XYZ file of C-alpha atoms in Angstrom:
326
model
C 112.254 89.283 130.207
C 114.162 91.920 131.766
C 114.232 90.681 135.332
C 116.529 93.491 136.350
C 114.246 95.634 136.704
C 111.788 92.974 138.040
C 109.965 92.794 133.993
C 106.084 93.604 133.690
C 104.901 91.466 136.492
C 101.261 93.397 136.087
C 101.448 91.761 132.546
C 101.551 87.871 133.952
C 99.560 89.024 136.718
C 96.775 90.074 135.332
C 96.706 87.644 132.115
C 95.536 84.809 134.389
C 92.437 87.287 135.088
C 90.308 87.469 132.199
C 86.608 88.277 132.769
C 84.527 85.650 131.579
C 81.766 87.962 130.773
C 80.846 92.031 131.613
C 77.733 93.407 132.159
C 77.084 96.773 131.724
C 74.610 99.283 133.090
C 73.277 103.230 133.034
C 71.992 104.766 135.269
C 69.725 108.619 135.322
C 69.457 108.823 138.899
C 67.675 112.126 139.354
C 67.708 113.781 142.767
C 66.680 112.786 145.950
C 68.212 109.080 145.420
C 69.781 106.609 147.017
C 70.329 102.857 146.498
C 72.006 99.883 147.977
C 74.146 96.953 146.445
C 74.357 93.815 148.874
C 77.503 92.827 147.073
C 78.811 91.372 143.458
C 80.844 88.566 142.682
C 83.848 89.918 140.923
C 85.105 93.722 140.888
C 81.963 96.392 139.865
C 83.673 99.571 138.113
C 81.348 103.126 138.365
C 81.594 106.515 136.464
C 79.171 109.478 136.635
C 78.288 112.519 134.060
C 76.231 114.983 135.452
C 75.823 115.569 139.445
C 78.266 114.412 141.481
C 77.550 111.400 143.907
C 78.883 109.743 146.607
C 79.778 105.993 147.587
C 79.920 104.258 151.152
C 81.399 101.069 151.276
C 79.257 98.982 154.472
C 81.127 99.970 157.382
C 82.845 102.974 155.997
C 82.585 106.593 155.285
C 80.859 108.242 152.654
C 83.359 109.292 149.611
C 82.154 111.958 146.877
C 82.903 111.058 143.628
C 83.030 113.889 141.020
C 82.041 113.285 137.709
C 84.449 111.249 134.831
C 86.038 109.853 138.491
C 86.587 106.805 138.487
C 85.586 104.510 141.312
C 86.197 100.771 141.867
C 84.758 98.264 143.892
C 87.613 95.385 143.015
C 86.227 92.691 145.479
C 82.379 94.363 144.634
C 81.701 94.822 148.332
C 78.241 95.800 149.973
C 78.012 99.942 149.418
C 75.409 102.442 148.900
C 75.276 104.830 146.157
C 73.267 108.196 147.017
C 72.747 111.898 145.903
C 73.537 113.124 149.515
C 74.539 110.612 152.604
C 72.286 109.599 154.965
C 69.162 109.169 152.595
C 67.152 105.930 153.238
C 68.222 103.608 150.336
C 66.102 101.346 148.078
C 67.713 98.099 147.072
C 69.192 98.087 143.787
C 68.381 94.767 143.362
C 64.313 95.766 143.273
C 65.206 98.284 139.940
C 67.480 95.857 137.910
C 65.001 92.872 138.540
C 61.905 95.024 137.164
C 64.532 96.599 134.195
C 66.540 93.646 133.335
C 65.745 91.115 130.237
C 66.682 87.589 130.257
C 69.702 86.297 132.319
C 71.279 89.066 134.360
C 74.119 89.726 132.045
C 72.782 88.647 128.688
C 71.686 92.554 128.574
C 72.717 95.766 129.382
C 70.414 97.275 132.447
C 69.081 100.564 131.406
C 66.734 102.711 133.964
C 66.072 106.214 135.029
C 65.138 106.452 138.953
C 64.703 109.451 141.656
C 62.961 113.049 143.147
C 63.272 115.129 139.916
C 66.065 116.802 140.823
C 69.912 117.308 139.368
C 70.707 114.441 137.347
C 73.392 111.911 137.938
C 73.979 109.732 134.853
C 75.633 106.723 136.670
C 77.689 103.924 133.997
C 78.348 101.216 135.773
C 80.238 97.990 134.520
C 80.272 94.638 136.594
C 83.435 92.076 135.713
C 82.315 88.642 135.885
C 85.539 86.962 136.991
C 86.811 83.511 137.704
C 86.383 82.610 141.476
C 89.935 81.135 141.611
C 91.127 84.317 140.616
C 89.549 86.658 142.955
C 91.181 85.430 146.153
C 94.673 86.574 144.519
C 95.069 89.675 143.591
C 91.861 91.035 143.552
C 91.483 89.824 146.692
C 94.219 91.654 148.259
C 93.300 95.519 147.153
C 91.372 97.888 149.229
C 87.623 97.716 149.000
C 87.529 100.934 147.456
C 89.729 102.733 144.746
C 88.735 105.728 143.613
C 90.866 107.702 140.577
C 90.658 111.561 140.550
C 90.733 113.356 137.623
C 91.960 116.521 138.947
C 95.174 114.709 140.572
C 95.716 112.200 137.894
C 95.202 113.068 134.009
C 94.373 109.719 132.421
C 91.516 109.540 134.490
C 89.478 111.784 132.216
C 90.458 108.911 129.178
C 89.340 106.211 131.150
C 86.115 107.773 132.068
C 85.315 108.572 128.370
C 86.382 104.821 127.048
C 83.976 103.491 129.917
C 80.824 105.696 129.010
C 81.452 104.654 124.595
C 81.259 100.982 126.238
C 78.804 101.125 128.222
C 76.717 103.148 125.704
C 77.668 101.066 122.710
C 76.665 97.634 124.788
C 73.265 99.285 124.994
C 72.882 99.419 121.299
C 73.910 95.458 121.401
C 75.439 95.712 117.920
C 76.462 92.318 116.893
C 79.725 91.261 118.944
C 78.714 93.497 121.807
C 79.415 90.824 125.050
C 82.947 89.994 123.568
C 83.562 93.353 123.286
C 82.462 94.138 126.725
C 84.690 91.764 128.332
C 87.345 92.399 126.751
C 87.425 96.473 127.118
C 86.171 95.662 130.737
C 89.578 93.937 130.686
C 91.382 96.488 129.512
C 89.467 99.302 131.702
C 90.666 97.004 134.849
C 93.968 96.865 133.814
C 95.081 100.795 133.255
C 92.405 101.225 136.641
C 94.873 99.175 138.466
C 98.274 100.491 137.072
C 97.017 104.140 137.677
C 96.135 103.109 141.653
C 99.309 101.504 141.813
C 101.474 103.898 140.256
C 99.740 107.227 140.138
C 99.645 107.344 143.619
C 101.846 105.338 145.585
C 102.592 108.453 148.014
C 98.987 107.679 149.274
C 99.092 104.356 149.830
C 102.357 104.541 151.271
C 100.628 106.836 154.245
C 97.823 104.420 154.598
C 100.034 101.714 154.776
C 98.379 100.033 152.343
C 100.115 96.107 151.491
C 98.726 93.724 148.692
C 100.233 91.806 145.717
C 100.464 95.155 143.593
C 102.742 96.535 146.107
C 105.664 94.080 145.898
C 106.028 95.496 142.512
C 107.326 99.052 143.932
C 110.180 97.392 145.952
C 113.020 96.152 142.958
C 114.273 93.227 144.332
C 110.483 91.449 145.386
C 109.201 92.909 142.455
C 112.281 90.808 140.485
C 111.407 87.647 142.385
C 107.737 88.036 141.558
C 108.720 88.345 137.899
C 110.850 85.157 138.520
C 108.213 83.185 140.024
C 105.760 83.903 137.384
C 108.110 83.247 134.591
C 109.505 79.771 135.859
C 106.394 78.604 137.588
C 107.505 75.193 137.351
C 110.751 76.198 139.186
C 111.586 74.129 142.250
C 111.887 78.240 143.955
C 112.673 78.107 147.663
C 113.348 81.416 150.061
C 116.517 80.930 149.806
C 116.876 81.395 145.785
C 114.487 83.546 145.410
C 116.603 85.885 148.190
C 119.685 85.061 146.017
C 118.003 86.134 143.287
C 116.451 89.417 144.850
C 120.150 90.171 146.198
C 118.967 90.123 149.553
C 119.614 87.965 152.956
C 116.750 85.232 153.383
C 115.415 87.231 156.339
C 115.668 90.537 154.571
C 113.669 89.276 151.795
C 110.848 87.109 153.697
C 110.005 90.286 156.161
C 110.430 92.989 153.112
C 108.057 90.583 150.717
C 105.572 89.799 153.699
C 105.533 93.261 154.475
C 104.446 94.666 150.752
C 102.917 91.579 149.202
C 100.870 90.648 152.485
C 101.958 87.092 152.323
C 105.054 84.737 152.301
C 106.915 84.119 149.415
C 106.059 80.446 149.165
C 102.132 81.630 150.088
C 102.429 83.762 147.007
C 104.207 81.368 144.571
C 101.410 78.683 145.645
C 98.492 80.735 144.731
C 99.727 81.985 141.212
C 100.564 78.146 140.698
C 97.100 76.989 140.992
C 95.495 80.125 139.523
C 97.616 79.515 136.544
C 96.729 75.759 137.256
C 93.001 76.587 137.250
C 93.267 78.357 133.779
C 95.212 75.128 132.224
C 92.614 72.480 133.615
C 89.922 74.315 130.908
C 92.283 72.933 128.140
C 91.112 69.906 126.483
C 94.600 69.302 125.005
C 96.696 68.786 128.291
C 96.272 65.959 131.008
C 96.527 66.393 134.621
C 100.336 65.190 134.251
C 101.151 68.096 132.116
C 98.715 70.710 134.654
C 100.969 69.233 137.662
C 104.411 69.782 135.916
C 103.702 73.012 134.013
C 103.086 74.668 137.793
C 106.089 72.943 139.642
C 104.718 69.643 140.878
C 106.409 66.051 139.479
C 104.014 64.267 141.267
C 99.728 64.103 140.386
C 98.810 63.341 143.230
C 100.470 65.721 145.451
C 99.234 68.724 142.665
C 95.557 67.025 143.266
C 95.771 67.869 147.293
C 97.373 71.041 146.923
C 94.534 72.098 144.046
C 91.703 70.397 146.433
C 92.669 72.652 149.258
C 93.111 75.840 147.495
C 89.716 75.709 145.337
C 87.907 72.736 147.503
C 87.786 70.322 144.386
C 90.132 67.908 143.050
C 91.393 68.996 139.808
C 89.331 66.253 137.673
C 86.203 68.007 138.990
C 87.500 71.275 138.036
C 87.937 70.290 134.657
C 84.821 68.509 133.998
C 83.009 71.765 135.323
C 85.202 73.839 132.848
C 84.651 71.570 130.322
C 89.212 70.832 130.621
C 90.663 67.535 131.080
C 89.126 64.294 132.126
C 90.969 62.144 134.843
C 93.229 59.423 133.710
C-alpha cells in the first residue's frame, strides 16, 4: 500500500460496509403530490426522469432536485418528497403497504400516485446495511447529499446505472436481489467519492467534518490508511503523529478537526466494525476476533465490543450465525 500518499483509505473503508440486501422502488408521481418518509434504517438513494422535484429533510429547507440528480439520504433521515413545497403530504408508508408483496424487500415496490399533472418518475433504492456499520462512517455525513449533473459530469452515469437497476429488479430475473445489493454497493461507493472529491470547495465553506474528510488532509489521511492496514497495531497518538510527520498536538487537533473524532475514537470504531464483520465467520474463535483487531486479551475485546454494539461478542455471533463462545 502506498501510504505516502495516505493509499485508498475509501477502499478499506467502505469494504467493511456491504449492504446486506437493497430494495428497490419506482415511482410515477404525477402532479399535485407530495409524500412523507418517517425515516429508513440504512442510507435511501433517489433519482428522477421527468419533472423535477424537490426534497426537505425534517427540519430543513426544501432542495430541488433536477432530473438524473442524484440525491442521498446516507443516514435515511425523516424528509418529504413533493411536486412543489408546502403541499400537505400523505405518508409513504400508506402507498408501499397497499403496493408491496411479501416481506418489504423481497420485491421491488412499483406504484403510480398524484393530481394528473407533469410526471415525475421517481427510482428510489433503499441500502439495507449492518447497524454496526452505520454509526461510522455513514453516520458521520450530512443528512443530505445531493450530486448535480450540470456541475459534476459523472452524475449523468450514475443516474442511468441506477434507473437499468432499478428497472431490471422489477423484472426479478433470476439473481435479481444479489444483483441489487451489490450495484447498490457500487452506486454508494462512486456517490460518496464524487461528494467527497467533486466538491470539496463546498464542503470546505460549510465547514463540513466527517470520516471522509480526513482523507483530503495527507498526513491524517496516511494515518487512517495506517490504522486500517495494521488494525492489530498497538497505534498510540504519538506513532501515528510520527507517522503523519506531524507534532502529537498538531495531529490530534488537525485529525479531530476533519475526521470529527480523536484518533484513538476513530481507530476503536473501525476495530470493532471490522470486529463485527469477523464474528459472522464460523472458522475463527473469539481469540483470533480479539487479536486480528489489536486486543491480546478476550476479555478486555468482550467489554470494549459490549459497549460499542451493547452485546458481548458471543451474542453477536450466535445472532450472525459466527462463532460460538469457548
Amino acid at each position: 500500500m502506498d501510504t505516502e500518499r495516505g493509499g485508498d483509505v475509501l477502499s478499506h473503508v467502505l469494504a467493511m460496509y456491504k449492504s446486506e440486501r437493497a430494495v428497490t422502488a419506482r415511482f410515477s408521481l404525477s402532479a399535485p403530490w407530495a409524500l412523507h418518509s418517517t425515516g429508513v434504517a440504512g442510507p435511501l438513494i433517489r433519482m428522477c426522469t421527468g419533472a423535477p422535484y424537490w426534497i426537505a429533510v425534517d427540519g430543513a429547507e426544501p432542495v430541488q432536485v433536477a432530473p438524473h440528480d442524484i440525491a442521498m439520504l446516507p443516514q435515511g433521515g425523516a424528509h418529504t418528497v413533493s411536486s412543489v413545497p408546502g403541499l400537505d403530504a400523505m405518508p409513504f408508508r400508506e402507498l408501499i403497504e397497499a403496493h408491496s408483496i411479501g416481506r418489504h424487500g423481497d420485491h421491488p415496490i412499483v406504484f403510480s400516485h398524484g393530481g394528473g399533472g407533469p410526471v415525475t418518475e421517481l427510482f428510489s433504492l433503499h441500502l439495507w446495511m449492518p447497524a454496526q456499520g452505520l454509526g461510522s462512517i455513514i453516520g458521520s455525513l450530512p443528512s443530505l447529499i445531493v450530486l448535480r449533473q450540470a456541475q459534476i459530469p459523472t452524475t449523468a452515469s450514475l443516474a442511468q446505472a441506477m434507473e437499468s437497476l432499478v428497472n431490471e429488479t422489477v423484472a426479478q430475473r433470476p439473481g435479481w436481489q444479489l444483483s441489487a445489493a451489490r450495484m447498490a454497493d457500487l452506486l454508494l461507493v462512486h456517490i460518496l467519492c464524487e461528494h467527497l472529491y467533486a466538491q470539496p470547495q463546498a464542503q470546505s465553506q460549510t465547514g463540513q467534518v466527517g470520516r471522509l474528510r480526513g482523507l483530503d488532509d495527507e498526513s491524517i489521511a496516511r494515518a487512517m490508511s495506517l490504522m486500517h492496514e495494521r488494525p492489530e497495531h498497538p497505534w498510540s497518538v504519538a506513532t501515528l503523529a510520527q507517522a503523519s510527520y506531524l507534532s502529537r498536538t498538531i495531529f490530534s487537533e488537525r485529525f479531530r478537526a476533519l475526521v470529527g473524532v480523536t484518533p484513538m475514537h476513530y481507530l476503536g470504531s473501525y476495530r470493532m466494525t471490522l470486529a463485527a464483520e469477523k464474528l459472522k465467520n464460523r472458522q475463527l474463535s473469539l481469540h483470533q476476533v480479539a487479536e486480528a483487531v489489536g486486543y491480546a486479551s478476550e476479555k478486555a475485546f468482550s467489554r470494549a465490543f459490549q459497549r460499542w454494539t451493547g452485546m458481548t461478542p458471543s451474542a453477536y455471533a450466535r445472532q450472525q450465525g459466527g462463532p460460538e463462545s469457548d
